[in-house]
Amino acid sequence: MDLYRHVPVWARTPDGVVLYQCLELLGQGFTVQSKDYFHAGSIPAGIAHSQQQLVELLQEQAPE
């Protein structure tokens, strides 16, 4: 069984923020599962959607 650690990484941009959804395959390394852009006013709904998408992607395909 593979174990993953979720590591959210944030970056600030002039237009908003970027969330990199990173996963660490324990003992093997890191991968970026997705990259999401957020602008003022879209952050709460955008984060919820990003989290849902992360779980769906992980169920469909193992990160490499």
mmCIF file of C-alpha atoms in Angstrom, residues 26-56:
data_model
loop_
_atom_site.group_PDB
_atom_site.id
_atom_site.type_symbol
_atom_site.label_atom_id
_atom_site.label_comp_id
_atom_site.label_asym_id
_atom_site.label_seq_id
_atom_site.Cartn_x
_atom_site.Cartn_y
_atom_site.Cartn_z
ATOM 1 C CA LEU A 26 6.486 8.484 1.509
ATOM 2 C CA GLY A 27 10.014 7.244 1.085
ATOM 3 C CA GLN A 28 10.129 8.015 -2.642
ATOM 4 C CA GLY A 29 9.721 11.730 -3.351
ATOM 5 C CA PHE A 30 7.325 14.524 -4.242
ATOM 6 C CA THR A 31 5.005 15.312 -7.131
ATOM 7 C CA VAL A 32 2.739 18.250 -7.968
ATOM 8 C CA GLN A 33 -0.781 16.899 -8.429
ATOM 9 C CA SER A 34 -2.358 20.184 -9.534
ATOM 10 C CA LYS A 35 -1.878 23.941 -9.709
ATOM 11 C CA ASP A 36 -4.830 26.229 -9.010
ATOM 12 C CA TYR A 37 -5.107 30.004 -9.416
ATOM 13 C CA PHE A 38 -7.275 32.097 -7.078
ATOM 14 C CA HIS A 39 -8.308 35.720 -7.410
ATOM 15 C CA ALA A 40 -10.008 37.915 -4.814
ATOM 16 C CA GLY A 41 -13.592 36.781 -4.272
ATOM 17 C CA SER A 42 -13.088 33.230 -5.530
ATOM 18 C CA ILE A 43 -10.883 31.887 -2.761
ATOM 19 C CA PRO A 44 -13.324 29.989 -0.445
ATOM 20 C CA ALA A 45 -15.216 28.232 -3.257
ATOM 21 C CA GLY A 46 -12.021 27.710 -5.218
ATOM 22 C CA ILE A 47 -10.255 26.005 -2.329
ATOM 23 C CA ALA A 48 -13.198 23.650 -1.776
ATOM 24 C CA HIS A 49 -13.194 22.743 -5.477
ATOM 25 C CA SER A 50 -9.417 22.272 -5.458
ATOM 26 C CA GLN A 51 -9.627 19.861 -2.502
ATOM 27 C CA GLN A 52 -12.414 17.883 -4.174
ATOM 28 C CA GLN A 53 -10.422 17.688 -7.406
ATOM 29 C CA LEU A 54 -7.331 16.499 -5.502
ATOM 30 C CA VAL A 55 -9.239 13.547 -4.029
ATOM 31 C CA GLU A 56 -10.859 12.680 -7.373
#
